[in-house]
mmCIF file of C-alpha atoms in Angstrom:
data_model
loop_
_atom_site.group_PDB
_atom_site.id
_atom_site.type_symbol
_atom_site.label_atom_id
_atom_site.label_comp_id
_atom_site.label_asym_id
_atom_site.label_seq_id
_atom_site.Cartn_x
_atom_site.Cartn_y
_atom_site.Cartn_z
ATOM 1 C CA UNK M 577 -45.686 -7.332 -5.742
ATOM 2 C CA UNK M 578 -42.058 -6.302 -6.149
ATOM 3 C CA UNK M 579 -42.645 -2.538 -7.197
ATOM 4 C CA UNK M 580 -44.793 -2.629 -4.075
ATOM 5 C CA UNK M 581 -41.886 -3.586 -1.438
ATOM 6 C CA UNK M 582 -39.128 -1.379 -3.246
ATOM 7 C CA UNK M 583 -42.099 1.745 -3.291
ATOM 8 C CA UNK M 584 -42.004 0.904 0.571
ATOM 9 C CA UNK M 585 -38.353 0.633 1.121
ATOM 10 C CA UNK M 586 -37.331 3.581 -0.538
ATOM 11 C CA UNK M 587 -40.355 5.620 1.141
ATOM 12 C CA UNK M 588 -39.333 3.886 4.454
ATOM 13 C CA UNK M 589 -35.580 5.260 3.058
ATOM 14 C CA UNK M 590 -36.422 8.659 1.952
ATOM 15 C CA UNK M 591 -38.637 8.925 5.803
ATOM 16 C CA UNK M 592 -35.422 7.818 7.872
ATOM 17 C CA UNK M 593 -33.177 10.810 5.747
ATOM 18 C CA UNK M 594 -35.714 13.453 6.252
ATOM 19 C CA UNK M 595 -35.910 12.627 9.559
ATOM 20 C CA UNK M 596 -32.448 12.840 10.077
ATOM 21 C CA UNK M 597 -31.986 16.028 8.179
ATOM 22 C CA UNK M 598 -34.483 17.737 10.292
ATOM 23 C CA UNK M 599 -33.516 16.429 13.562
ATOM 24 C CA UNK M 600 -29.982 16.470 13.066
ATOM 25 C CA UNK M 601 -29.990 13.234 15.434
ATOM 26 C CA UNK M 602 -26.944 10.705 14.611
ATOM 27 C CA UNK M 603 -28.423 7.175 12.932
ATOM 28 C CA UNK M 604 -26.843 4.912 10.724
ATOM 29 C CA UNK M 605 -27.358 7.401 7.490
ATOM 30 C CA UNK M 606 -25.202 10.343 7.197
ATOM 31 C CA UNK M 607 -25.584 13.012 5.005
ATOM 32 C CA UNK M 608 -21.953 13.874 3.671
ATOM 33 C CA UNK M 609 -23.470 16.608 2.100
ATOM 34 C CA UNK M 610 -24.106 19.188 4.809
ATOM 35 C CA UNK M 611 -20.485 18.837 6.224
ATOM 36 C CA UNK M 612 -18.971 19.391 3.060
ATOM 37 C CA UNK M 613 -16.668 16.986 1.140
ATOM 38 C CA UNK M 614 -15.333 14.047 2.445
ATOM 39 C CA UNK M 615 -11.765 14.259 4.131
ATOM 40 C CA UNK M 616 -9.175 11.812 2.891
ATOM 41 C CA UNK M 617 -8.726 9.430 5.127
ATOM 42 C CA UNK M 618 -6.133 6.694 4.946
ATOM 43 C CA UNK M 619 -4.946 3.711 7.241
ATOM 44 C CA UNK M 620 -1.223 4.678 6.546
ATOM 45 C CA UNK M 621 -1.265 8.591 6.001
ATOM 46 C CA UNK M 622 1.888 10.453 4.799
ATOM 47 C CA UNK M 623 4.295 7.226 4.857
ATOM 48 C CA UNK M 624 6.923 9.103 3.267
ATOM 49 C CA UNK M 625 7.705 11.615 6.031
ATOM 50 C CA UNK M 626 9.746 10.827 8.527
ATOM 51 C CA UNK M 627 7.835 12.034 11.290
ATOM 52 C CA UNK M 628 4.906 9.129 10.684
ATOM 53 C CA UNK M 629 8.176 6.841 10.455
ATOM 54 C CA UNK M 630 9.051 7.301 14.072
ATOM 55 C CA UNK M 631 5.601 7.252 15.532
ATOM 56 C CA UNK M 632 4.939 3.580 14.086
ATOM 57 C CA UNK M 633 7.477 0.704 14.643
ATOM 58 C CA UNK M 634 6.674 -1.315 11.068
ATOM 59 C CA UNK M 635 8.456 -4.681 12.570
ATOM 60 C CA UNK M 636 5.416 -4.640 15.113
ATOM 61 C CA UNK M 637 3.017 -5.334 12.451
ATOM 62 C CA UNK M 638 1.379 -8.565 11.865
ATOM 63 C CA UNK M 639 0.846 -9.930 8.392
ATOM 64 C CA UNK M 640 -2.701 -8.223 7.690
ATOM 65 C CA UNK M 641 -1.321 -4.447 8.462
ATOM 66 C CA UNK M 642 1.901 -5.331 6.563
ATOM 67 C CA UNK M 643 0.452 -6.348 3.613
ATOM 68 C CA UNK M 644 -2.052 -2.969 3.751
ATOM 69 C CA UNK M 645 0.840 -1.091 4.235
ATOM 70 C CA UNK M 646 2.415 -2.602 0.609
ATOM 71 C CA UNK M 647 -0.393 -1.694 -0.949
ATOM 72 C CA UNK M 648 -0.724 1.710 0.392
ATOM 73 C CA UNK M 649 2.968 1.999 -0.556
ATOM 74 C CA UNK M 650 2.358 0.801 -4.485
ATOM 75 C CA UNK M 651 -0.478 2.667 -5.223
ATOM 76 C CA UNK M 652 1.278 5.652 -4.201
ATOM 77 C CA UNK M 653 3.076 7.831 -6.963
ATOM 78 C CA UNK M 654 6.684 7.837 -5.612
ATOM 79 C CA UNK M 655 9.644 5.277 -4.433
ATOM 80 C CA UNK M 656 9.565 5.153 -0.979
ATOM 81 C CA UNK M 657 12.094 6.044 1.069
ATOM 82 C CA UNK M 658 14.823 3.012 1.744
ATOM 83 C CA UNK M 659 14.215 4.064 5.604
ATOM 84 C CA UNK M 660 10.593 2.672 4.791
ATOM 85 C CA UNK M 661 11.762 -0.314 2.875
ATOM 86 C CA UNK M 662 13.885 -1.579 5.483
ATOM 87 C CA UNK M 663 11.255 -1.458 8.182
ATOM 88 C CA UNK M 664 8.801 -3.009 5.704
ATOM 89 C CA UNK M 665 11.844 -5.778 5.425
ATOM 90 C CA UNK M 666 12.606 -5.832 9.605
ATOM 91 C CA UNK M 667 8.423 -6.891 9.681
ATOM 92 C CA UNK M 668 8.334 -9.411 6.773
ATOM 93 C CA UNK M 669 10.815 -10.696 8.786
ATOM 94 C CA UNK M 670 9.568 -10.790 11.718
ATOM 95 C CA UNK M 671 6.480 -12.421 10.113
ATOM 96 C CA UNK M 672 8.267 -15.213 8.932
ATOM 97 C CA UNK M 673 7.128 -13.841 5.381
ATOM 98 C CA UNK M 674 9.780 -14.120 2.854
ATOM 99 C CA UNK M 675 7.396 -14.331 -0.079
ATOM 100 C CA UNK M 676 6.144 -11.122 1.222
ATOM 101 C CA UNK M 677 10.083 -9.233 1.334
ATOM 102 C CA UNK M 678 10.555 -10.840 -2.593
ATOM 103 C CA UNK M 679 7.322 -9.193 -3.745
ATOM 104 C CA UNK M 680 7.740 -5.616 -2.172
ATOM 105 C CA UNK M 681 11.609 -5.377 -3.597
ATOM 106 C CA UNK M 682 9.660 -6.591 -6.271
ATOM 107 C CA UNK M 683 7.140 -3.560 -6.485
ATOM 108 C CA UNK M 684 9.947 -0.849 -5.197
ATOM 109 C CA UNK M 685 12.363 -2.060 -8.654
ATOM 110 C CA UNK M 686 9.380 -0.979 -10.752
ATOM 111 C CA UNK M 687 8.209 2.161 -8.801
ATOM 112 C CA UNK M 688 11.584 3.408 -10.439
ATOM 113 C CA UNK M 689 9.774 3.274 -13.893
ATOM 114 C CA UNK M 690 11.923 4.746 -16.674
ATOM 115 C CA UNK M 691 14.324 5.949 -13.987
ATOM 116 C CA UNK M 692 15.054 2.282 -12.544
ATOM 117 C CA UNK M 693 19.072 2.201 -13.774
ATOM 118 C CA UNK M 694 19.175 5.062 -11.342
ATOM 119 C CA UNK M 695 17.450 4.637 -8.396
ATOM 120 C CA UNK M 696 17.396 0.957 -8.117
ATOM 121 C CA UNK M 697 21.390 0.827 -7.303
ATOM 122 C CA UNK M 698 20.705 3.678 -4.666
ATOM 123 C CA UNK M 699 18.518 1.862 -3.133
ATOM 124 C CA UNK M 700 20.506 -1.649 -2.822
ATOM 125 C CA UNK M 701 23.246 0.607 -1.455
ATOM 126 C CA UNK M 702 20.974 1.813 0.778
ATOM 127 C CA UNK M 703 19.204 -0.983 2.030
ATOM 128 C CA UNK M 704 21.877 -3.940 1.072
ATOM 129 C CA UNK M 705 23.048 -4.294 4.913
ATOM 130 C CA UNK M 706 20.141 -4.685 6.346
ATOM 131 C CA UNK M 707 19.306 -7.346 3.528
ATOM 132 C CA UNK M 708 22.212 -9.388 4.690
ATOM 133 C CA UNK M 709 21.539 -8.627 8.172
ATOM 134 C CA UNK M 710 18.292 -10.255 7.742
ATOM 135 C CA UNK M 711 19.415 -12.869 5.269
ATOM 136 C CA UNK M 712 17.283 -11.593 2.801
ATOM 137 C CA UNK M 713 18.513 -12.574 -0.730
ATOM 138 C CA UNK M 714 18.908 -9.885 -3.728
ATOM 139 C CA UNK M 715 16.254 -10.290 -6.448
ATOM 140 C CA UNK M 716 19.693 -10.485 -8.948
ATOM 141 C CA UNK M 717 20.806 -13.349 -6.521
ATOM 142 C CA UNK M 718 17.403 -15.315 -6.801
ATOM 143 C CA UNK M 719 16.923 -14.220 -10.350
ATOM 144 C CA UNK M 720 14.082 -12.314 -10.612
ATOM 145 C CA UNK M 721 16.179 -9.404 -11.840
ATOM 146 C CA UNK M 722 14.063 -10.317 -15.014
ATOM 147 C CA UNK M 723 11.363 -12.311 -15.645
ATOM 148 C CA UNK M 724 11.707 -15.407 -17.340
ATOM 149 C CA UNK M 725 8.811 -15.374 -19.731
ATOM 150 C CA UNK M 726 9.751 -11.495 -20.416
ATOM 151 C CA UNK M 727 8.357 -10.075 -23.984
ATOM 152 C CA UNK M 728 10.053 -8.067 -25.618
ATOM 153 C CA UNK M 729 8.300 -3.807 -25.289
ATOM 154 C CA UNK M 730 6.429 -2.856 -28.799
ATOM 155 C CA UNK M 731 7.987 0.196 -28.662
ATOM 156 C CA UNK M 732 11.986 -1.111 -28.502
ATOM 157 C CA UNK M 733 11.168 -3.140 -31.522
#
């Protein structure tokens, strides 16, 4: 009885492709195939350029767009810009979401990998103002600097 319905879906499956295929009629299958490979496409393209910078106001964002916009940031390769990181600041701000502003300087002090002892104090230079501005505590002030429960690397042993 079961092999009978899946026969029929996937017949009633492979019938609504061909169809498609040969009519070239839009439905809710599309062959990806026939227009080549899929383009990238990303709800926060190119945030490091400053040209995507000025065409979206980060404050404005509400908490949902905010937090995809931290994630787009740490799974990207590089340490954003501190232009970036203050707007992302300005809109946890604005969201009432200091949790939110801990965690991202949070995520930018590692993005600096081995490289942190240098890019970490251009960064607080750069965006220290605008942290007091917004009343926005250091992690060295709050003490998350290091964790408490940090182990010791393998490798430094």
């Amino acid at each position: 009885m079961i092999r009978s319905a899946c026969k029929r879906i996937g017949l009633s499956a492979l019938n609504a492709v061909s169809k498609q295929i040969k009519s070239g009629c839009p439905s809710g299958l599309r062959p990806y195939s026939e227009t080549g490979p899929r383009p990238h496409t990303s709800l926060y393209p190119v945030v490091s350029e400053g040209t995507w910078l000025e065409k979206n106001n980060y404050a404005q964002f509400d908490g949902w767009e905010l937090r995809q916009l931290i994630n787009f940031v740490a799974a990207d390769d590089g340490v954003p810009e501190p232009e970036i990181i203050i707007e992302v600041l300005k809109g946890c701000r604005n969201n009432n979401d200091y949790a939110l502003a801990t965690r991202f300087l949070e995520v930018v002090r590692l993005k600096g990998g081995n490289k942190m002892s240098e890019t970490w104090p251009y960064i607080m230079q750069e965006i220290g103002p605008t942290m007091q501005e917004l009343g926005i505590s250091t992690l060295k002030e709050m003490g998350y600097e290091e964790p408490e429960l940090w182990l010791e690397n393998v490798d430094d042993m």
